[in-house]
Amino acid sequence: MPSTFCFRRSRRFGAVGVLLGSLLAVACGGASDAANDAAVAVSAAVPTADTATLSAKTVAIGGFTYDSARMTPWQSSVTVPGRLMLDPSALATIGSITEGRITHVLVRVGDRVHAGQVLVLIHSHEIMDARSALASATARLAAAEAERDLANSAADRATRLLEAKAMSKAEVERAEVGRRVAAATYQQAIAERDRALAMIDHLVGTGNVPALADEHDVLIRTPIGGVVTSRDAQPGTVVLPGTPLVSVGNPDRLQLQMHVSADAAAGVQVGASVRFALTEAPTTTMSAIVTRVAPTVDTVTRTIEVIAVPKGASRGARAESFVQAEIFGTGGSPALVVPSSAVQALEGDTVVIVADQRGEGLHIEAVRVRTGRRAGDRTEILSGVSPGRRVIAGSAAIAKAELIKRRSPDGA
């Protein structure tokens, strides 16, 4: 009589339990045909581990992107916070050029201005003195011009009389001296006139003059075009030469400022590449090139300042925005790398999902790998895949889910 043990099978063993039950049935006197049928059913129900063939529809839904394992010089990297600021070479802090009282401020923060535009009007005694000096210089120039013309006529007449033997040579020489003195006086008067004009040009400048300006106002103009970034000038304030009034900067010329520890900065050099993203838009990355590495350590923060210039247009970036930046060091020895997004954890194993085209579908396989260093979006592969192997980089988690689904006995 068969033992009751031969008919007990625990459902939690799944397909393996089916196979074990079949063998027990044979050992207990069950039919050999039934055992063979069960073994065939098990082999059909259990797919090859960690592989799957996806249909074209599944591939389209998954939205996979691909990359390949490649040998490349390893670049160390450091991730640091940073901020975007206006390029100092494209930023002008415009100060007062005279002593006086501010009468009008014609711009506000955020206004776009062009080179030569009047920003501030200052009532000053210096412009009055300059206009008075110009009037005096103009009068002296007119007098010097008349004296020069008279001296020229006298010298010419003396020369003719000498030829007619009606004047002595000494008198002719005195007339020539008078001509040269009058010419020198005339040149001095021109210089004084030009100096007075230059002073007025310094205080007023060239270009359009606002309708509300009068002849006693000094006009403060911007030397560059851009956007007003700050305004310290206030109407009614008395200022001295050099007092800051308005700052103007070019918003399209930015630079990235970062502070790196001395150890991390060891591999950072001018020309190194930087990838950064605004803190409010971390998925949108931009690139920059390091243009300056400070030669000294900051005495307060004990860090080294690194300056980089963004390449191309910085999409949506504004001055004083905070960013998260990754600075790449110089290239080292070659290493086999894949995108970090391609490396997945699969039930305790570290895997890379490789992909091979099968018609319109895709055959995927989870290959167990041993990883090494990681820098930004690159991970070093020590073993498991060979150079040139095609891997899933984007939506790799979806591919992993398909493999996990096929690991289960019912494929669900």
PDB file of N, CA and C in Angstrom, residues 284-341:
ATOM      1  N   THR A 284      18.032  69.779 -16.061  1.00  0.00           N
ATOM      2  CA  THR A 284      18.561  70.507 -17.215  1.00  0.00           C
ATOM      3  C   THR A 284      20.019  70.850 -16.957  1.00  0.00           C
ATOM      4  N   THR A 285      20.920  70.152 -17.628  1.00  0.00           N
ATOM      5  CA  THR A 285      22.341  70.351 -17.389  1.00  0.00           C
ATOM      6  C   THR A 285      22.955  71.252 -18.449  1.00  0.00           C
ATOM      7  N   MET A 286      23.957  72.004 -18.040  1.00  0.00           N
ATOM      8  CA  MET A 286      24.718  72.878 -18.917  1.00  0.00           C
ATOM      9  C   MET A 286      26.201  72.627 -18.680  1.00  0.00           C
ATOM     10  N   SER A 287      27.022  73.100 -19.572  1.00  0.00           N
ATOM     11  CA  SER A 287      28.453  72.840 -19.470  1.00  0.00           C
ATOM     12  C   SER A 287      29.221  74.154 -19.410  1.00  0.00           C
ATOM     13  N   ALA A 288      30.432  74.065 -18.858  1.00  0.00           N
ATOM     14  CA  ALA A 288      31.297  75.234 -18.733  1.00  0.00           C
ATOM     15  C   ALA A 288      32.744  74.767 -18.797  1.00  0.00           C
ATOM     16  N   ILE A 289      33.651  75.728 -18.944  1.00  0.00           N
ATOM     17  CA  ILE A 289      35.078  75.460 -18.998  1.00  0.00           C
ATOM     18  C   ILE A 289      35.768  76.274 -17.904  1.00  0.00           C
ATOM     19  N   VAL A 290      36.634  75.613 -17.145  1.00  0.00           N
ATOM     20  CA  VAL A 290      37.363  76.298 -16.075  1.00  0.00           C
ATOM     21  C   VAL A 290      38.352  77.283 -16.697  1.00  0.00           C
ATOM     22  N   THR A 291      38.288  78.542 -16.275  1.00  0.00           N
ATOM     23  CA  THR A 291      39.180  79.577 -16.787  1.00  0.00           C
ATOM     24  C   THR A 291      40.154  80.083 -15.735  1.00  0.00           C
ATOM     25  N   ARG A 292      39.869  79.791 -14.466  1.00  0.00           N
ATOM     26  CA  ARG A 292      40.761  80.288 -13.408  1.00  0.00           C
ATOM     27  C   ARG A 292      40.674  79.392 -12.194  1.00  0.00           C
ATOM     28  N   VAL A 293      41.838  79.041 -11.666  1.00  0.00           N
ATOM     29  CA  VAL A 293      41.936  78.331 -10.390  1.00  0.00           C
ATOM     30  C   VAL A 293      42.790  79.202  -9.481  1.00  0.00           C
ATOM     31  N   ALA A 294      42.214  79.652  -8.387  1.00  0.00           N
ATOM     32  CA  ALA A 294      42.927  80.577  -7.504  1.00  0.00           C
ATOM     33  C   ALA A 294      44.227  79.946  -7.002  1.00  0.00           C
ATOM     34  N   PRO A 295      45.318  80.699  -6.983  1.00  0.00           N
ATOM     35  CA  PRO A 295      46.595  80.142  -6.529  1.00  0.00           C
ATOM     36  C   PRO A 295      46.726  80.047  -5.019  1.00  0.00           C
ATOM     37  N   THR A 296      45.789  80.651  -4.291  1.00  0.00           N
ATOM     38  CA  THR A 296      45.870  80.656  -2.829  1.00  0.00           C
ATOM     39  C   THR A 296      44.592  80.092  -2.220  1.00  0.00           C
ATOM     40  N   VAL A 297      44.702  79.702  -0.960  1.00  0.00           N
ATOM     41  CA  VAL A 297      43.563  79.183  -0.203  1.00  0.00           C
ATOM     42  C   VAL A 297      42.893  80.329   0.537  1.00  0.00           C
ATOM     43  N   ASP A 298      41.577  80.359   0.476  1.00  0.00           N
ATOM     44  CA  ASP A 298      40.833  81.390   1.195  1.00  0.00           C
ATOM     45  C   ASP A 298      41.078  81.247   2.695  1.00  0.00           C
ATOM     46  N   THR A 299      41.436  82.334   3.342  1.00  0.00           N
ATOM     47  CA  THR A 299      41.811  82.264   4.753  1.00  0.00           C
ATOM     48  C   THR A 299      40.630  81.979   5.673  1.00  0.00           C
ATOM     49  N   VAL A 300      39.409  82.231   5.201  1.00  0.00           N
ATOM     50  CA  VAL A 300      38.225  82.017   6.040  1.00  0.00           C
ATOM     51  C   VAL A 300      37.628  80.636   5.808  1.00  0.00           C
ATOM     52  N   THR A 301      37.369  80.295   4.554  1.00  0.00           N
ATOM     53  CA  THR A 301      36.702  79.021   4.243  1.00  0.00           C
ATOM     54  C   THR A 301      37.677  77.868   4.036  1.00  0.00           C
ATOM     55  N   ARG A 302      38.984  78.187   3.881  1.00  0.00           N
ATOM     56  CA  ARG A 302      40.003  77.174   3.620  1.00  0.00           C
ATOM     57  C   ARG A 302      39.690  76.395   2.348  1.00  0.00           C
ATOM     58  N   THR A 303      39.143  77.075   1.365  1.00  0.00           N
ATOM     59  CA  THR A 303      38.847  76.466   0.069  1.00  0.00           C
ATOM     60  C   THR A 303      39.533  77.259  -1.027  1.00  0.00           C
ATOM     61  N   ILE A 304      39.527  76.693  -2.231  1.00  0.00           N
ATOM     62  CA  ILE A 304      40.140  77.329  -3.388  1.00  0.00           C
ATOM     63  C   ILE A 304      39.036  77.733  -4.358  1.00  0.00           C
ATOM     64  N   GLU A 305      39.078  78.963  -4.810  1.00  0.00           N
ATOM     65  CA  GLU A 305      38.066  79.460  -5.746  1.00  0.00           C
ATOM     66  C   GLU A 305      38.366  78.967  -7.151  1.00  0.00           C
ATOM     67  N   VAL A 306      37.335  78.448  -7.805  1.00  0.00           N
ATOM     68  CA  VAL A 306      37.430  77.994  -9.186  1.00  0.00           C
ATOM     69  C   VAL A 306      36.384  78.760  -9.996  1.00  0.00           C
ATOM     70  N   ILE A 307      36.811  79.355 -11.102  1.00  0.00           N
ATOM     71  CA  ILE A 307      35.926  80.125 -11.968  1.00  0.00           C
ATOM     72  C   ILE A 307      35.812  79.414 -13.307  1.00  0.00           C
ATOM     73  N   ALA A 308      34.591  79.271 -13.795  1.00  0.00           N
ATOM     74  CA  ALA A 308      34.344  78.648 -15.096  1.00  0.00           C
ATOM     75  C   ALA A 308      33.396  79.527 -15.894  1.00  0.00           C
ATOM     76  N   VAL A 309      33.541  79.472 -17.212  1.00  0.00           N
ATOM     77  CA  VAL A 309      32.686  80.250 -18.113  1.00  0.00           C
ATOM     78  C   VAL A 309      31.758  79.294 -18.842  1.00  0.00           C
ATOM     79  N   PRO A 310      30.435  79.488 -18.744  1.00  0.00           N
ATOM     80  CA  PRO A 310      29.493  78.607 -19.450  1.00  0.00           C
ATOM     81  C   PRO A 310      29.712  78.633 -20.956  1.00  0.00           C
ATOM     82  N   LYS A 311      29.503  77.475 -21.567  1.00  0.00           N
ATOM     83  CA  LYS A 311      29.624  77.373 -23.020  1.00  0.00           C
ATOM     84  C   LYS A 311      28.255  77.603 -23.649  1.00  0.00           C
ATOM     85  N   GLY A 312      28.193  78.509 -24.615  1.00  0.00           N
ATOM     86  CA  GLY A 312      26.930  78.796 -25.263  1.00  0.00           C
ATOM     87  C   GLY A 312      25.989  79.527 -24.328  1.00  0.00           C
ATOM     88  N   ALA A 313      24.715  79.521 -24.687  1.00  0.00           N
ATOM     89  CA  ALA A 313      23.693  80.193 -23.888  1.00  0.00           C
ATOM     90  C   ALA A 313      23.337  79.343 -22.679  1.00  0.00           C
ATOM     91  N   SER A 314      23.250  79.980 -21.510  1.00  0.00           N
ATOM     92  CA  SER A 314      22.848  79.294 -20.286  1.00  0.00           C
ATOM     93  C   SER A 314      21.329  79.383 -20.177  1.00  0.00           C
ATOM     94  N   ARG A 315      20.664  78.302 -20.521  1.00  0.00           N
ATOM     95  CA  ARG A 315      19.202  78.298 -20.628  1.00  0.00           C
ATOM     96  C   ARG A 315      18.550  78.579 -19.268  1.00  0.00           C
ATOM     97  N   GLY A 316      17.822  79.694 -19.207  1.00  0.00           N
ATOM     98  CA  GLY A 316      17.089  80.029 -17.996  1.00  0.00           C
ATOM     99  C   GLY A 316      17.958  80.474 -16.844  1.00  0.00           C
ATOM    100  N   ALA A 317      19.262  80.634 -17.049  1.00  0.00           N
ATOM    101  CA  ALA A 317      20.165  80.987 -15.956  1.00  0.00           C
ATOM    102  C   ALA A 317      20.207  82.495 -15.776  1.00  0.00           C
ATOM    103  N   ARG A 318      20.203  82.908 -14.525  1.00  0.00           N
ATOM    104  CA  ARG A 318      20.300  84.318 -14.182  1.00  0.00           C
ATOM    105  C   ARG A 318      21.419  84.500 -13.171  1.00  0.00           C
ATOM    106  N   ALA A 319      21.956  85.704 -13.150  1.00  0.00           N
ATOM    107  CA  ALA A 319      23.004  86.005 -12.186  1.00  0.00           C
ATOM    108  C   ALA A 319      22.488  85.807 -10.769  1.00  0.00           C
ATOM    109  N   GLU A 320      23.368  85.311  -9.898  1.00  0.00           N
ATOM    110  CA  GLU A 320      23.097  85.021  -8.491  1.00  0.00           C
ATOM    111  C   GLU A 320      22.208  83.795  -8.304  1.00  0.00           C
ATOM    112  N   SER A 321      22.068  82.968  -9.342  1.00  0.00           N
ATOM    113  CA  SER A 321      21.384  81.680  -9.184  1.00  0.00           C
ATOM    114  C   SER A 321      22.354  80.673  -8.581  1.00  0.00           C
ATOM    115  N   PHE A 322      21.831  79.759  -7.767  1.00  0.00           N
ATOM    116  CA  PHE A 322      22.652  78.711  -7.185  1.00  0.00           C
ATOM    117  C   PHE A 322      22.573  77.466  -8.062  1.00  0.00           C
ATOM    118  N   VAL A 323      23.688  76.762  -8.143  1.00  0.00           N
ATOM    119  CA  VAL A 323      23.768  75.591  -9.004  1.00  0.00           C
ATOM    120  C   VAL A 323      24.455  74.460  -8.254  1.00  0.00           C
ATOM    121  N   GLN A 324      24.299  73.259  -8.793  1.00  0.00           N
ATOM    122  CA  GLN A 324      25.064  72.098  -8.360  1.00  0.00           C
ATOM    123  C   GLN A 324      25.989  71.746  -9.516  1.00  0.00           C
ATOM    124  N   ALA A 325      27.292  71.790  -9.274  1.00  0.00           N
ATOM    125  CA  ALA A 325      28.264  71.632 -10.351  1.00  0.00           C
ATOM    126  C   ALA A 325      29.140  70.419 -10.120  1.00  0.00           C
ATOM    127  N   GLU A 326      29.570  69.831 -11.212  1.00  0.00           N
ATOM    128  CA  GLU A 326      30.502  68.708 -11.185  1.00  0.00           C
ATOM    129  C   GLU A 326      31.716  69.080 -12.023  1.00  0.00           C
ATOM    130  N   ILE A 327      32.883  69.117 -11.376  1.00  0.00           N
ATOM    131  CA  ILE A 327      34.123  69.485 -12.046  1.00  0.00           C
ATOM    132  C   ILE A 327      34.897  68.209 -12.350  1.00  0.00           C
ATOM    133  N   PHE A 328      35.304  68.064 -13.604  1.00  0.00           N
ATOM    134  CA  PHE A 328      36.044  66.886 -14.016  1.00  0.00           C
ATOM    135  C   PHE A 328      37.533  67.208 -14.039  1.00  0.00           C
ATOM    136  N   GLY A 329      38.319  66.299 -13.460  1.00  0.00           N
ATOM    137  CA  GLY A 329      39.761  66.484 -13.434  1.00  0.00           C
ATOM    138  C   GLY A 329      40.406  66.037 -14.724  1.00  0.00           C
ATOM    139  N   THR A 330      41.715  65.980 -14.718  1.00  0.00           N
ATOM    140  CA  THR A 330      42.445  65.559 -15.911  1.00  0.00           C
ATOM    141  C   THR A 330      42.291  64.063 -16.115  1.00  0.00           C
ATOM    142  N   GLY A 331      42.418  63.621 -17.357  1.00  0.00           N
ATOM    143  CA  GLY A 331      42.264  62.208 -17.697  1.00  0.00           C
ATOM    144  C   GLY A 331      43.407  61.360 -17.155  1.00  0.00           C
ATOM    145  N   GLY A 332      43.068  60.158 -16.660  1.00  0.00           N
ATOM    146  CA  GLY A 332      44.061  59.235 -16.141  1.00  0.00           C
ATOM    147  C   GLY A 332      44.221  58.032 -17.043  1.00  0.00           C
ATOM    148  N   SER A 333      44.500  56.873 -16.440  1.00  0.00           N
ATOM    149  CA  SER A 333      44.671  55.653 -17.218  1.00  0.00           C
ATOM    150  C   SER A 333      43.325  55.202 -17.781  1.00  0.00           C
ATOM    151  N   PRO A 334      43.325  54.473 -18.923  1.00  0.00           N
ATOM    152  CA  PRO A 334      42.062  54.040 -19.525  1.00  0.00           C
ATOM    153  C   PRO A 334      41.304  53.084 -18.612  1.00  0.00           C
ATOM    154  N   ALA A 335      39.986  53.187 -18.646  1.00  0.00           N
ATOM    155  CA  ALA A 335      39.120  52.315 -17.849  1.00  0.00           C
ATOM    156  C   ALA A 335      37.877  52.007 -18.673  1.00  0.00           C
ATOM    157  N   LEU A 336      37.274  50.845 -18.405  1.00  0.00           N
ATOM    158  CA  LEU A 336      36.028  50.460 -19.075  1.00  0.00           C
ATOM    159  C   LEU A 336      34.878  51.069 -18.294  1.00  0.00           C
ATOM    160  N   VAL A 337      34.082  51.891 -18.946  1.00  0.00           N
ATOM    161  CA  VAL A 337      33.013  52.605 -18.255  1.00  0.00           C
ATOM    162  C   VAL A 337      31.698  52.429 -18.997  1.00  0.00           C
ATOM    163  N   VAL A 338      30.616  52.550 -18.232  1.00  0.00           N
ATOM    164  CA  VAL A 338      29.262  52.586 -18.774  1.00  0.00           C
ATOM    165  C   VAL A 338      28.530  53.720 -18.079  1.00  0.00           C
ATOM    166  N   PRO A 339      27.426  54.185 -18.636  1.00  0.00           N
ATOM    167  CA  PRO A 339      26.627  55.188 -17.920  1.00  0.00           C
ATOM    168  C   PRO A 339      26.148  54.633 -16.584  1.00  0.00           C
ATOM    169  N   SER A 340      26.185  55.459 -15.567  1.00  0.00           N
ATOM    170  CA  SER A 340      25.764  55.009 -14.242  1.00  0.00           C
ATOM    171  C   SER A 340      24.317  54.551 -14.232  1.00  0.00           C
ATOM    172  N   SER A 341      23.493  55.123 -15.111  1.00  0.00           N
ATOM    173  CA  SER A 341      22.088  54.720 -15.166  1.00  0.00           C
ATOM    174  C   SER A 341      21.922  53.300 -15.674  1.00  0.00           C
TER     175      SER A 341
END
